[in-house]
Amino acid sequence: MSNDIAEIFSVSDNSYLEAPAGCGKTHLLIECINFHCEERQLILTHTNAGVSSIRDKYKTLKSKKRVTIETIAGFCLRFVKAYPVRSEVKIDSPNNDKDWTLIYNGMLKLLSYAFIPRIVKNSYKGVFVDEYQDCSKLQHRIIKDLQKIIPVRIVGDPLQSIFCFRKKDEENIDWEMDVTKSFVKVGELNTPWRWINHGQKEFGEWLITYVRPMLINNQALDLSITPQNVELVYCTGDPTKDSIAKQSKCLACLSDKSKKVIIIDKGVNINQSISFSKRLSGRYTLIEKHDCEEVTECAQKIDSANGINKLHVLMNHMIDICSNLIKAFPKALLNGKVPKRTKRIDVLNLYLKMQDRNLLTLLEIIENEKGINISRKEYFYDLKHSIRDWVNGHSTSITEALCKRRERLSKFGRKTPSKGIGRTHLIKGLECDVGIILNADKFEAKELYVALTRASEKLIIFTSRKDKYLNAS
């Protein structure tokens, strides 16, 4: 990593740096703060996984400098919740795009007052924004307002812009119009450090010198000649045979427990990822959205229910995310009834002697029961921790406890699983030893680039094309 670039970037004002995947961007951010920034800095990114990645690198490099790392969403929510009257927003737990639009507009309103810029200026001496290509127009306006208060430095890669915002204020930024005209370019990273550090220089150079230019120009990739790290697996067109082949490869990758493996699915429909995760018996953790609507819905329904119905609601949601419940628990309970007789006295007593703590006990039974596979572990543990906080009196409802947990995660990040499955926009920013791309021929250029650049050692690509081309029309 060039110390010169870090020094120039850290002392620049309102500047940007282009950073292709795997070229040491996170290392650069920490290096800027470690060696060239004397006072507290703010690092903003988009996902909990991104926060976690930066924090891990921060710890690895043993930095002792003061820094706050959180998502843009978490940063804005923190201010809006602190000043609900001035922001004119009273939302404790944003659940959808409409809520977040209100949060971001509330932050813009707060920044228009004189006292909020003073707070920001007294709290931080500069801000670094990671993954800037994923900003919406509304988020860009917030960063532009911060630009008037403290030095702003942004890092991004237009080829990794895969977040799609639909409304006018939430559409993606245009890199040429919004970034190059608002910030000064100080350089571009081009050394594939992720692969060099794993002894896979040839793999990294192939991604940087061949794959990247071809996809920037939206040209087809010829995979007839690839580094030995890349394995192509051709689908037959038979759904059953192809599914078995994919499962077999994924399960085979579990043999080396020291390797981090990520299965990458096209970001169209979560149901496809859920279904595949279940077929793998939950051995790969589904990587969820930070504000997963289904978890929110479950928490709200339990809060609205009374007495034994709380348990019925919880059980109904567990059926969706756990396999083999029907074998472990009485069928009557799964159908919303309480059996008169059953061998599962431990479960039956939860219904017969109902109290709030029984919700937590039920989840603990499911968690420890042999034969039950939890396919959506992040969903399960978000709910479990929220119920526990509510039962212990730390929150007035499960929904409130869930909101608090999400705020903590946006600030401290979520530990990524060693074996995970996720859609492209949720695994962006993550690194792994082995990457498995499902249905790669269905990916568009930017999604494909993100998927191809996650793995540092081995890449397994499933494709239906027999001509060895990807991103081809």
XYZ file of N, CA and C in Angstrom, residues 4-5 20 52 79 84 89 111 114 131 134 142 165 175 228 236 239 242 251 277 362 375 381 388 451-452 459 465:
84
model
N 2.132 7.211 0.386
C 1.946 8.549 -0.191
C 0.476 8.825 -0.466
N -0.234 7.837 -1.039
C -1.659 8.024 -1.334
C -2.437 8.238 -0.040
N -11.022 -0.320 -6.815
C -11.559 -1.611 -7.251
C -11.561 -2.619 -6.110
N -18.598 -4.263 10.156
C -17.848 -5.352 10.773
C -16.492 -5.537 10.112
N -29.169 10.737 15.131
C -29.446 12.170 15.281
C -30.938 12.448 15.281
N -36.298 14.532 17.856
C -37.520 14.232 17.094
C -38.357 15.471 16.772
N -39.538 14.065 12.862
C -39.650 12.637 12.584
C -39.692 11.888 13.915
N -29.596 19.337 9.810
C -28.357 19.976 9.364
C -28.571 21.432 8.950
N -28.330 25.636 13.060
C -26.931 25.967 13.367
C -26.325 25.040 14.411
N -17.715 2.876 0.103
C -18.712 2.345 -0.845
C -19.655 3.450 -1.337
N -22.812 3.336 -3.699
C -24.105 2.796 -3.262
C -25.017 3.853 -2.632
N -27.053 14.543 2.023
C -26.602 14.617 3.419
C -25.086 14.763 3.477
N -32.262 1.990 -6.096
C -33.250 2.800 -5.393
C -34.299 3.227 -6.413
N -22.121 8.457 -10.874
C -20.720 8.686 -10.483
C -20.137 9.906 -11.199
N -5.982 -21.232 -12.455
C -6.364 -22.529 -11.897
C -7.312 -22.393 -10.710
N -27.070 -28.700 -16.534
C -27.619 -29.530 -17.617
C -28.948 -29.017 -18.146
N -33.604 -29.315 -13.687
C -33.608 -28.662 -12.358
C -33.182 -29.580 -11.227
N -29.353 -30.411 -11.591
C -28.552 -29.209 -11.334
C -28.561 -28.853 -9.850
N -21.718 -28.618 -0.176
C -21.480 -29.464 0.994
C -20.033 -29.935 1.040
N -30.875 -22.615 0.961
C -30.320 -22.751 2.309
C -30.970 -23.917 3.045
N -38.850 -21.540 24.610
C -39.177 -22.266 23.389
C -38.041 -22.146 22.369
N -32.379 -22.676 9.344
C -31.838 -22.238 8.051
C -31.573 -20.734 8.016
N -31.618 -15.462 15.685
C -30.920 -14.847 16.819
C -31.300 -13.377 17.027
N -35.318 -11.891 24.624
C -34.598 -11.949 25.905
C -34.512 -10.566 26.560
N -19.562 -10.474 -7.529
C -19.520 -11.901 -7.199
C -18.142 -12.506 -7.459
N -17.535 -12.140 -8.573
C -16.244 -12.715 -8.951
C -15.099 -12.291 -8.041
N -12.725 -20.111 -6.786
C -13.996 -19.620 -7.306
C -14.667 -20.734 -8.095
N -24.422 -21.770 -19.702
C -23.852 -21.536 -21.029
C -22.719 -22.528 -21.297
